[in-house]
mmCIF file of C-alpha atoms in Angstrom:
data_model
loop_
_atom_site.group_PDB
_atom_site.id
_atom_site.type_symbol
_atom_site.label_atom_id
_atom_site.label_comp_id
_atom_site.label_asym_id
_atom_site.label_seq_id
_atom_site.Cartn_x
_atom_site.Cartn_y
_atom_site.Cartn_z
ATOM 1 C CA MET A 252 21.718 20.815 -27.078
ATOM 2 C CA SER A 253 18.169 19.140 -26.619
ATOM 3 C CA GLN A 254 15.843 21.150 -27.344
ATOM 4 C CA PRO A 255 11.494 20.624 -27.838
ATOM 5 C CA HIS A 256 9.490 19.673 -30.976
ATOM 6 C CA PRO A 257 7.578 22.506 -33.083
ATOM 7 C CA GLY A 258 3.707 21.835 -32.091
ATOM 8 C CA PRO A 259 0.877 22.477 -34.675
ATOM 9 C CA GLN A 260 0.616 26.043 -36.481
ATOM 10 C CA GLN A 261 -1.533 28.197 -33.519
ATOM 11 C CA ILE A 262 -4.344 30.322 -35.041
ATOM 12 C CA PRO A 263 -4.282 34.206 -33.163
ATOM 13 C CA VAL A 264 -7.124 35.363 -31.120
ATOM 14 C CA VAL A 265 -6.910 39.359 -30.993
ATOM 15 C CA VAL A 266 -9.555 40.769 -28.493
ATOM 16 C CA LEU A 267 -11.262 44.071 -29.569
ATOM 17 C CA ALA A 268 -12.337 46.562 -26.547
ATOM 18 C CA GLY A 269 -13.879 49.813 -26.123
ATOM 19 C CA PHE A 270 -16.356 51.371 -24.674
ATOM 20 C CA LEU A 271 -19.764 51.082 -25.860
ATOM 21 C CA GLY A 272 -20.552 52.726 -28.893
ATOM 22 C CA SER A 273 -16.070 53.434 -29.703
ATOM 23 C CA GLY A 274 -17.044 51.439 -33.112
ATOM 24 C CA LYS A 275 -15.618 48.021 -32.541
ATOM 25 C CA THR A 276 -18.494 46.668 -35.165
ATOM 26 C CA THR A 277 -17.489 48.790 -37.694
ATOM 27 C CA LEU A 278 -13.806 47.871 -37.075
ATOM 28 C CA LEU A 279 -14.715 43.753 -37.223
ATOM 29 C CA ASN A 280 -16.950 44.488 -39.797
ATOM 30 C CA HIS A 281 -13.920 46.400 -42.585
ATOM 31 C CA LEU A 282 -11.505 43.888 -41.308
ATOM 32 C CA LEU A 283 -14.540 41.044 -42.472
ATOM 33 C CA HIS A 284 -14.383 42.945 -46.420
ATOM 34 C CA ARG A 285 -10.863 43.566 -46.829
ATOM 35 C CA SER A 286 -9.148 40.457 -45.476
ATOM 36 C CA GLY A 287 -8.476 39.166 -48.715
ATOM 37 C CA GLY A 288 -8.477 35.425 -48.519
ATOM 38 C CA THR A 289 -8.030 35.149 -44.729
ATOM 39 C CA ARG A 290 -10.855 33.573 -42.545
ATOM 40 C CA ILE A 291 -11.875 34.565 -39.895
ATOM 41 C CA GLY A 292 -13.781 33.729 -36.069
ATOM 42 C CA ALA A 293 -15.225 35.767 -34.838
ATOM 43 C CA ILE A 294 -16.729 35.457 -30.758
ATOM 44 C CA VAL A 295 -18.994 38.636 -29.993
ATOM 45 C CA ASN A 296 -20.419 39.176 -27.087
ATOM 46 C CA ASP A 297 -23.204 41.468 -26.201
ATOM 47 C CA PHE A 298 -24.597 43.096 -23.173
ATOM 48 C CA GLY A 299 -28.927 42.410 -23.290
ATOM 49 C CA ALA A 300 -30.674 39.564 -24.895
ATOM 50 C CA ILE A 301 -30.694 40.981 -28.073
ATOM 51 C CA GLU A 302 -28.071 40.826 -29.710
ATOM 52 C CA ILE A 303 -27.119 43.514 -32.333
ATOM 53 C CA ASP A 304 -23.337 42.971 -33.025
ATOM 54 C CA ALA A 305 -23.818 39.222 -33.579
ATOM 55 C CA MET A 306 -26.369 40.061 -36.326
ATOM 56 C CA ALA A 307 -24.174 42.702 -37.830
ATOM 57 C CA VAL A 308 -21.457 40.482 -38.690
ATOM 58 C CA ALA A 309 -23.327 36.539 -39.290
ATOM 59 C CA GLY A 310 -24.104 38.017 -43.088
ATOM 60 C CA ALA A 311 -20.134 38.154 -43.444
ATOM 61 C CA LEU A 312 -19.726 35.222 -40.861
ATOM 62 C CA GLY A 313 -22.151 32.798 -41.401
ATOM 63 C CA ASP A 314 -21.291 29.553 -38.643
ATOM 64 C CA SER A 315 -17.374 31.017 -38.368
ATOM 65 C CA THR A 316 -19.240 33.300 -35.563
ATOM 66 C CA VAL A 317 -19.789 32.173 -31.746
ATOM 67 C CA SER A 318 -22.099 34.357 -30.671
ATOM 68 C CA LEU A 319 -22.353 35.440 -26.265
ATOM 69 C CA GLY A 320 -25.547 37.539 -25.375
ATOM 70 C CA ASN A 321 -26.879 38.896 -22.461
ATOM 71 C CA GLY A 322 -23.717 39.367 -20.289
ATOM 72 C CA CYS A 323 -20.337 40.230 -20.237
ATOM 73 C CA LEU A 324 -17.916 37.628 -22.043
ATOM 74 C CA CYS A 325 -15.710 38.510 -18.664
ATOM 75 C CA CYS A 326 -18.341 37.497 -16.256
ATOM 76 C CA ALA A 327 -19.944 35.198 -18.275
ATOM 77 C CA VAL A 328 -17.263 32.030 -18.353
ATOM 78 C CA ASP A 329 -13.916 31.272 -17.632
ATOM 79 C CA ALA A 330 -10.773 30.139 -18.879
ATOM 80 C CA SER A 331 -12.532 26.234 -19.536
ATOM 81 C CA GLU A 332 -15.335 27.710 -21.076
ATOM 82 C CA LEU A 333 -13.345 30.316 -22.744
ATOM 83 C CA ASP A 334 -11.939 27.202 -24.510
ATOM 84 C CA VAL A 335 -14.992 25.073 -25.346
ATOM 85 C CA TYR A 336 -15.318 28.053 -27.775
ATOM 86 C CA LEU A 337 -12.216 28.688 -28.927
ATOM 87 C CA GLU A 338 -12.092 24.869 -29.982
ATOM 88 C CA ARG A 339 -15.620 25.421 -32.024
ATOM 89 C CA LEU A 340 -13.501 27.995 -33.752
ATOM 90 C CA ALA A 341 -10.079 26.806 -33.786
ATOM 91 C CA ARG A 342 -10.927 22.648 -35.474
ATOM 92 C CA PRO A 343 -8.923 22.522 -38.517
ATOM 93 C CA GLY A 344 -11.563 21.326 -41.003
ATOM 94 C CA THR A 345 -13.020 25.590 -40.137
ATOM 95 C CA GLY A 346 -9.833 26.412 -42.465
ATOM 96 C CA ILE A 347 -9.925 29.809 -39.920
ATOM 97 C CA ASP A 348 -7.010 32.216 -39.585
ATOM 98 C CA VAL A 349 -7.316 34.757 -36.629
ATOM 99 C CA ILE A 350 -9.613 34.993 -34.176
ATOM 100 C CA VAL A 351 -11.656 37.885 -32.726
ATOM 101 C CA ILE A 352 -13.121 38.559 -29.244
ATOM 102 C CA GLU A 353 -14.801 41.242 -29.812
ATOM 103 C CA ALA A 354 -15.846 41.961 -25.940
ATOM 104 C CA SER A 355 -19.118 43.725 -24.879
ATOM 105 C CA GLY A 356 -18.405 48.342 -24.353
ATOM 106 C CA LEU A 357 -18.750 47.119 -20.385
ATOM 107 C CA ALA A 358 -16.605 44.081 -20.108
ATOM 108 C CA GLU A 359 -13.065 44.098 -18.954
ATOM 109 C CA PRO A 360 -10.279 43.943 -20.632
ATOM 110 C CA GLN A 361 -7.747 43.086 -18.535
ATOM 111 C CA GLU A 362 -9.690 39.153 -17.875
ATOM 112 C CA LEU A 363 -10.129 38.055 -21.212
ATOM 113 C CA VAL A 364 -6.702 38.913 -21.749
ATOM 114 C CA ARG A 365 -5.640 36.685 -18.649
ATOM 115 C CA MET A 366 -8.367 33.923 -19.791
ATOM 116 C CA LEU A 367 -7.054 33.869 -23.301
ATOM 117 C CA LEU A 368 -3.052 33.131 -21.977
ATOM 118 C CA ALA A 369 -4.630 30.737 -19.796
ATOM 119 C CA SER A 370 -6.173 28.410 -21.987
ATOM 120 C CA GLU A 371 -4.494 25.421 -22.551
ATOM 121 C CA HIS A 372 -6.199 25.693 -26.103
ATOM 122 C CA PRO A 373 -2.943 24.102 -28.196
ATOM 123 C CA GLY A 374 -4.337 25.418 -31.696
ATOM 124 C CA ILE A 375 -4.520 29.313 -30.710
ATOM 125 C CA VAL A 376 -1.734 31.651 -29.501
ATOM 126 C CA TYR A 377 -2.131 35.498 -27.891
ATOM 127 C CA GLY A 378 -2.656 38.348 -30.678
ATOM 128 C CA GLY A 379 -3.056 41.541 -28.895
ATOM 129 C CA LEU A 380 -5.508 43.375 -26.712
ATOM 130 C CA VAL A 381 -7.219 46.039 -29.404
ATOM 131 C CA GLU A 382 -9.001 49.039 -27.819
ATOM 132 C CA VAL A 383 -10.721 51.023 -30.033
ATOM 133 C CA VAL A 384 -11.596 55.307 -28.534
ATOM 134 C CA ASP A 385 -14.341 57.334 -29.452
ATOM 135 C CA ALA A 386 -12.377 60.597 -30.816
ATOM 136 C CA ALA A 387 -15.006 62.859 -30.369
ATOM 137 C CA GLU A 388 -16.618 61.055 -27.030
ATOM 138 C CA PHE A 389 -13.241 60.484 -25.287
ATOM 139 C CA ASP A 390 -13.240 63.398 -22.414
ATOM 140 C CA ASP A 391 -16.689 62.562 -21.485
ATOM 141 C CA THR A 392 -16.088 59.253 -21.204
ATOM 142 C CA ARG A 393 -13.239 59.594 -19.856
ATOM 143 C CA ALA A 394 -15.363 61.692 -16.790
ATOM 144 C CA LYS A 395 -17.720 58.964 -16.403
ATOM 145 C CA HIS A 396 -15.430 55.884 -16.691
ATOM 146 C CA PRO A 397 -12.067 56.742 -14.360
ATOM 147 C CA GLU A 398 -11.290 53.022 -15.611
ATOM 148 C CA ILE A 399 -10.816 53.882 -19.038
ATOM 149 C CA ASP A 400 -8.099 54.929 -18.189
ATOM 150 C CA ARG A 401 -6.080 51.442 -17.337
ATOM 151 C CA HIS A 402 -7.902 50.032 -20.793
ATOM 152 C CA LEU A 403 -5.547 51.672 -22.682
ATOM 153 C CA ALA A 404 -2.621 50.929 -20.242
ATOM 154 C CA LEU A 405 -2.744 47.659 -20.939
ATOM 155 C CA ALA A 406 -3.504 47.712 -24.792
ATOM 156 C CA ASP A 407 -1.188 46.608 -27.093
ATOM 157 C CA LEU A 408 -2.458 48.321 -30.317
ATOM 158 C CA VAL A 409 -5.200 51.856 -29.755
ATOM 159 C CA VAL A 410 -7.379 52.467 -32.409
ATOM 160 C CA VAL A 411 -8.245 56.283 -31.632
ATOM 161 C CA ASN A 412 -11.484 55.990 -34.027
ATOM 162 C CA LYS A 413 -14.049 58.565 -36.136
ATOM 163 C CA LEU A 414 -11.986 61.796 -35.587
ATOM 164 C CA ASP A 415 -13.616 62.958 -38.703
ATOM 165 C CA ARG A 416 -16.161 63.708 -36.186
ATOM 166 C CA ALA A 417 -13.842 65.091 -33.089
ATOM 167 C CA ALA A 418 -12.801 69.341 -32.157
ATOM 168 C CA ASP A 419 -9.504 68.428 -32.013
ATOM 169 C CA GLY A 420 -8.917 64.757 -32.001
ATOM 170 C CA GLU A 421 -4.668 65.991 -31.885
ATOM 171 C CA ARG A 422 -5.094 66.774 -28.347
ATOM 172 C CA VAL A 423 -7.309 63.507 -27.765
ATOM 173 C CA LEU A 424 -4.233 61.490 -30.125
ATOM 174 C CA GLY A 425 -1.728 63.289 -27.485
ATOM 175 C CA LEU A 426 -3.794 62.055 -24.598
ATOM 176 C CA VAL A 427 -4.500 58.467 -25.388
ATOM 177 C CA ARG A 428 -0.637 57.897 -26.784
ATOM 178 C CA ASP A 429 0.456 59.335 -23.332
ATOM 179 C CA LEU A 430 -2.096 57.440 -21.322
ATOM 180 C CA ALA A 431 -0.987 54.242 -23.503
ATOM 181 C CA ALA A 432 2.062 53.192 -22.096
ATOM 182 C CA ARG A 433 3.769 51.480 -24.561
ATOM 183 C CA ALA A 434 0.567 50.667 -27.022
ATOM 184 C CA ALA A 435 0.963 51.413 -30.751
ATOM 185 C CA VAL A 436 -1.734 53.687 -31.242
ATOM 186 C CA VAL A 437 -3.413 54.330 -34.546
ATOM 187 C CA PRO A 438 -5.142 57.157 -36.313
ATOM 188 C CA ALA A 439 -8.992 56.048 -37.896
ATOM 189 C CA THR A 440 -12.137 56.455 -39.509
ATOM 190 C CA TYR A 441 -15.039 54.231 -39.419
ATOM 191 C CA GLY A 442 -13.074 51.957 -38.063
ATOM 192 C CA ARG A 443 -10.415 51.470 -41.727
ATOM 193 C CA VAL A 444 -6.989 50.065 -40.583
ATOM 194 C CA ASP A 445 -4.799 47.822 -42.005
ATOM 195 C CA PRO A 446 -5.755 44.456 -41.308
ATOM 196 C CA GLU A 447 -1.923 43.352 -41.731
ATOM 197 C CA PHE A 448 -1.606 45.157 -38.703
ATOM 198 C CA LEU A 449 -3.195 42.678 -36.651
ATOM 199 C CA PHE A 450 -3.045 39.561 -38.489
ATOM 200 C CA ASP A 451 -1.304 38.310 -41.833
ATOM 201 C CA CYS A 452 -3.363 38.196 -44.507
ATOM 202 C CA ARG A 453 -3.001 35.323 -46.940
ATOM 203 C CA PRO A 454 -1.387 36.012 -50.017
ATOM 204 C CA SER A 455 -3.230 36.745 -53.335
ATOM 205 C CA GLU A 456 -1.258 34.325 -55.332
ATOM 206 C CA GLU A 457 1.467 31.708 -55.053
ATOM 207 C CA ARG A 458 5.089 32.983 -53.529
ATOM 208 C CA ILE A 459 8.473 31.495 -53.893
ATOM 209 C CA GLY A 460 10.389 31.701 -50.576
ATOM 210 C CA GLN A 461 9.928 31.224 -46.796
ATOM 211 C CA LEU A 462 7.906 33.912 -46.221
ATOM 212 C CA SER A 463 4.489 33.938 -46.482
ATOM 213 C CA PHE A 464 3.748 37.743 -45.603
ATOM 214 C CA ASP A 465 1.940 40.183 -47.769
ATOM 215 C CA ASP A 466 3.822 42.907 -48.960
ATOM 216 C CA LEU A 467 3.182 45.189 -46.216
ATOM 217 C CA HIS A 468 2.128 48.983 -48.867
ATOM 218 C CA GLU A 469 0.513 46.553 -51.653
ATOM 219 C CA HIS A 470 -3.605 46.240 -51.598
ATOM 220 C CA THR A 471 -5.577 43.613 -54.343
ATOM 221 C CA GLY A 472 -8.906 44.955 -55.212
ATOM 222 C CA ASP A 473 -10.156 48.238 -57.155
ATOM 223 C CA SER A 474 -7.663 51.135 -57.486
ATOM 224 C CA THR A 475 -9.793 53.620 -56.477
ATOM 225 C CA GLU A 476 -11.740 52.766 -53.662
ATOM 226 C CA ASP A 477 -11.544 55.062 -50.560
ATOM 227 C CA HIS A 478 -7.963 54.432 -50.092
ATOM 228 C CA HIS A 479 -7.151 57.419 -47.745
ATOM 229 C CA GLY A 480 -9.225 54.533 -45.409
ATOM 230 C CA HIS A 481 -6.310 52.610 -45.240
ATOM 231 C CA LEU A 482 -4.571 54.721 -43.244
ATOM 232 C CA HIS A 483 -0.610 53.647 -44.836
ATOM 233 C CA THR A 484 0.507 56.359 -42.897
ATOM 234 C CA ALA A 485 -0.310 55.572 -39.452
ATOM 235 C CA TYR A 486 2.065 52.544 -38.883
ATOM 236 C CA ASP A 487 5.733 52.306 -40.037
ATOM 237 C CA SER A 488 6.954 48.191 -41.209
ATOM 238 C CA LEU A 489 10.915 47.232 -41.880
ATOM 239 C CA SER A 490 11.592 44.163 -43.160
ATOM 240 C CA PHE A 491 14.922 43.063 -42.117
ATOM 241 C CA VAL A 492 17.175 39.582 -43.765
ATOM 242 C CA SER A 493 19.984 38.113 -42.726
ATOM 243 C CA GLU A 494 22.484 35.349 -44.325
ATOM 244 C CA ALA A 495 24.663 35.565 -40.889
ATOM 245 C CA PRO A 496 23.002 33.544 -38.536
ATOM 246 C CA LEU A 497 22.219 35.988 -35.020
ATOM 247 C CA ASP A 498 23.049 35.355 -32.097
ATOM 248 C CA PRO A 499 20.064 35.433 -28.733
ATOM 249 C CA ARG A 500 21.842 36.562 -26.073
ATOM 250 C CA ARG A 501 22.175 40.262 -28.333
ATOM 251 C CA LEU A 502 18.557 39.517 -30.026
ATOM 252 C CA MET A 503 16.864 38.535 -26.510
ATOM 253 C CA ALA A 504 18.017 41.988 -25.333
ATOM 254 C CA PHE A 505 16.757 43.566 -28.624
ATOM 255 C CA LEU A 506 13.609 41.685 -27.570
ATOM 256 C CA ASP A 507 14.025 42.913 -24.163
ATOM 257 C CA SER A 508 14.233 46.778 -25.488
ATOM 258 C CA ARG A 509 11.870 46.941 -28.194
ATOM 259 C CA PRO A 510 10.466 50.353 -27.820
ATOM 260 C CA GLU A 511 6.889 52.015 -27.554
ATOM 261 C CA GLY A 512 4.300 52.080 -30.855
ATOM 262 C CA LEU A 513 6.305 48.313 -31.929
ATOM 263 C CA TYR A 514 3.125 46.249 -32.089
ATOM 264 C CA ARG A 515 4.592 42.799 -33.981
ATOM 265 C CA ILE A 516 7.340 41.250 -35.190
ATOM 266 C CA LYS A 517 6.563 37.893 -36.870
ATOM 267 C CA GLY A 518 9.241 35.687 -39.286
ATOM 268 C CA TYR A 519 12.041 32.963 -38.737
ATOM 269 C CA VAL A 520 15.319 33.879 -37.588
ATOM 270 C CA ASP A 521 18.338 31.286 -38.041
ATOM 271 C CA PHE A 522 20.529 30.866 -34.459
ATOM 272 C CA GLY A 523 22.867 29.087 -36.895
ATOM 273 C CA PRO A 524 25.155 27.171 -34.462
ATOM 274 C CA HIS A 525 23.305 27.032 -31.841
ATOM 275 C CA ASP A 526 20.856 25.239 -32.790
ATOM 276 C CA ALA A 527 21.600 23.628 -36.669
ATOM 277 C CA ALA A 528 18.481 21.989 -36.798
ATOM 278 C CA ASN A 529 15.613 24.116 -36.400
ATOM 279 C CA ARG A 530 14.788 27.405 -37.429
ATOM 280 C CA TYR A 531 12.957 29.777 -34.782
ATOM 281 C CA THR A 532 9.338 30.949 -35.982
ATOM 282 C CA VAL A 533 9.249 34.255 -34.244
ATOM 283 C CA HIS A 534 5.175 35.759 -32.348
ATOM 284 C CA ALA A 535 5.191 38.731 -30.846
ATOM 285 C CA VAL A 536 2.732 41.373 -30.042
ATOM 286 C CA GLY A 537 2.869 44.241 -27.856
ATOM 287 C CA PRO A 538 4.938 42.449 -24.858
ATOM 288 C CA PHE A 539 4.092 38.902 -25.849
ATOM 289 C CA LEU A 540 6.679 37.074 -27.072
ATOM 290 C CA ARG A 541 6.409 33.274 -27.898
ATOM 291 C CA PHE A 542 9.074 30.660 -30.475
ATOM 292 C CA TYR A 543 8.313 28.140 -32.507
ATOM 293 C CA PRO A 544 11.461 25.474 -33.509
ATOM 294 C CA GLU A 545 10.629 23.391 -36.740
ATOM 295 C CA PRO A 546 13.329 21.991 -38.534
ATOM 296 C CA TRP A 547 14.998 23.370 -41.638
ATOM 297 C CA ALA A 548 14.357 21.859 -44.981
ATOM 298 C CA ASP A 549 17.214 19.698 -46.402
ATOM 299 C CA ALA A 550 18.035 22.006 -48.817
ATOM 300 C CA GLY A 551 17.829 25.618 -49.799
ATOM 301 C CA THR A 552 19.357 29.142 -48.121
ATOM 302 C CA ARG A 553 19.112 29.689 -44.336
ATOM 303 C CA LEU A 554 18.515 33.136 -43.342
ATOM 304 C CA THR A 555 17.099 34.554 -41.042
ATOM 305 C CA GLN A 556 13.398 36.570 -42.040
ATOM 306 C CA LEU A 557 11.832 39.406 -39.980
ATOM 307 C CA VAL A 558 8.750 41.625 -40.638
ATOM 308 C CA LEU A 559 8.457 44.956 -37.455
ATOM 309 C CA ILE A 560 5.319 46.085 -37.375
ATOM 310 C CA GLY A 561 3.676 49.694 -35.115
ATOM 311 C CA SER A 562 3.691 53.356 -34.956
ATOM 312 C CA GLY A 563 5.945 55.897 -34.217
ATOM 313 C CA ILE A 564 8.451 53.800 -34.305
ATOM 314 C CA ASP A 565 12.147 53.935 -36.145
ATOM 315 C CA ALA A 566 12.736 51.756 -38.453
ATOM 316 C CA SER A 567 15.941 52.706 -39.902
ATOM 317 C CA ALA A 568 17.126 52.759 -35.731
ATOM 318 C CA LEU A 569 15.965 49.208 -35.764
ATOM 319 C CA GLY A 570 17.340 48.070 -38.505
ATOM 320 C CA LYS A 571 20.812 48.857 -36.937
ATOM 321 C CA GLU A 572 20.044 46.919 -34.249
ATOM 322 C CA LEU A 573 19.403 44.013 -35.670
ATOM 323 C CA GLU A 574 22.409 44.259 -37.992
ATOM 324 C CA GLY A 575 23.885 44.231 -34.436
ATOM 325 C CA CYS A 576 22.429 41.266 -33.734
ATOM 326 C CA LYS A 577 25.038 39.046 -36.411
ATOM 327 C CA SER A 578 26.907 36.430 -35.453
ATOM 328 C CA ASP A 579 30.402 37.763 -34.828
ATOM 329 C CA ALA A 580 31.426 33.548 -34.464
ATOM 330 C CA PRO A 581 29.410 32.006 -36.697
ATOM 331 C CA HIS A 582 30.652 28.426 -36.337
ATOM 332 C CA THR A 583 30.994 28.271 -32.279
ATOM 333 C CA ALA A 584 28.000 29.003 -30.004
ATOM 334 C CA ASP A 585 27.751 29.487 -26.332
ATOM 335 C CA GLU A 586 26.057 26.180 -24.650
ATOM 336 C CA HIS A 587 23.674 28.778 -22.021
ATOM 337 C CA GLY A 588 23.225 31.147 -25.452
ATOM 338 C CA MET A 589 19.984 29.832 -26.452
ATOM 339 C CA TRP A 590 18.499 29.795 -22.442
ATOM 340 C CA GLY A 591 16.612 33.038 -22.945
ATOM 341 C CA VAL A 592 14.812 32.298 -26.068
ATOM 342 C CA LEU A 593 13.878 28.652 -25.135
ATOM 343 C CA ARG A 594 12.010 30.673 -21.964
ATOM 344 C CA TYR A 595 9.487 31.465 -25.253
ATOM 345 C CA VAL A 596 9.521 28.436 -26.457
ATOM 346 C CA ARG A 597 6.097 26.698 -25.635
ATOM 347 C CA ASP A 598 6.164 23.225 -23.471
ATOM 348 C CA PRO A 599 6.005 20.060 -25.266
ATOM 349 C CA GLU A 600 3.811 19.240 -22.608
ATOM 350 C CA GLY A 601 1.393 22.082 -22.320
ATOM 351 C CA ALA A 602 2.543 24.173 -19.436
ATOM 352 C CA GLU A 603 3.756 28.087 -20.570
ATOM 353 C CA GLU A 604 6.914 29.761 -19.169
ATOM 354 C CA GLY A 605 8.155 32.458 -20.730
ATOM 355 C CA ALA A 606 5.265 33.015 -23.031
ATOM 356 C CA VAL A 607 3.455 36.160 -21.076
ATOM 357 C CA GLU A 608 2.960 39.635 -21.545
ATOM 358 C CA GLU A 609 6.160 40.615 -19.772
ATOM 359 C CA GLY A 610 5.685 43.355 -17.224
#
């Protein structure tokens, strides 16, 4: 079977949204100070002519910030104009690993996501919609701005912030989980969420092997630092390794039925005889899914290596489902078996077929 050639490494672009005062800039600053060696570029969009949020992050980002003042990004630019800003940050010379778009508190998240998915920039990939909620003001915000419910339903990850100030935080968490459809919901104070939940952090030391992902529960730095702020218990992770190739039909059935709260899937897949020449990098965030074929190295063991991250997921059950995706006939291949996977491979000419939100 003829396979598409892999394109250049793509930088994930995360949309950070939430109503005025919910804590978006606080969360972004937390990510900047806890990113290890990961270089973050930011597009900061204030509503108003004085760009307070941009000034708040400028010290940490320097020339890796694009600031858009005096209006909402979703109204001020179209997809082609957004590509201009992304191009500035995604140039290879910048060394940026992830881009965060901090939207105005009055922005329409759906429009921002639409623009990203419509982007023709080959160097970026959609990294998910993160909606920040002020737990202490949630009821009043919903009463004044009922569109918040729609925004939550669109999110891939919801950070319920300022729980320390909420009189009934558990009730707010439960309500947000009901409103947030398939999203992972993570509690937080002072915007403290683990960066690994949003993007891959660079390893703090040289690693051997195919995966370069940091262990989700290992952190560098002072071990006495405010450890409760990491909120490890807010999410679960699963690492899956298989020496047997996976059956593409079974894996796609697994991916099509992935549960609520499963926010990210990343790693490499060996489809065995279905494509003996390539391994497939998989990138999934919320309902967004994409595969990237790349040639196997000439030597070395061929493995499937996946990391799944979510909130409220049953890691043991997901592990058993992945075990069931192993191929019963590792030396034979159905000629149509890869069709489901190839729907989510970026077209070499730049067109997208299946690399979109699935529902």
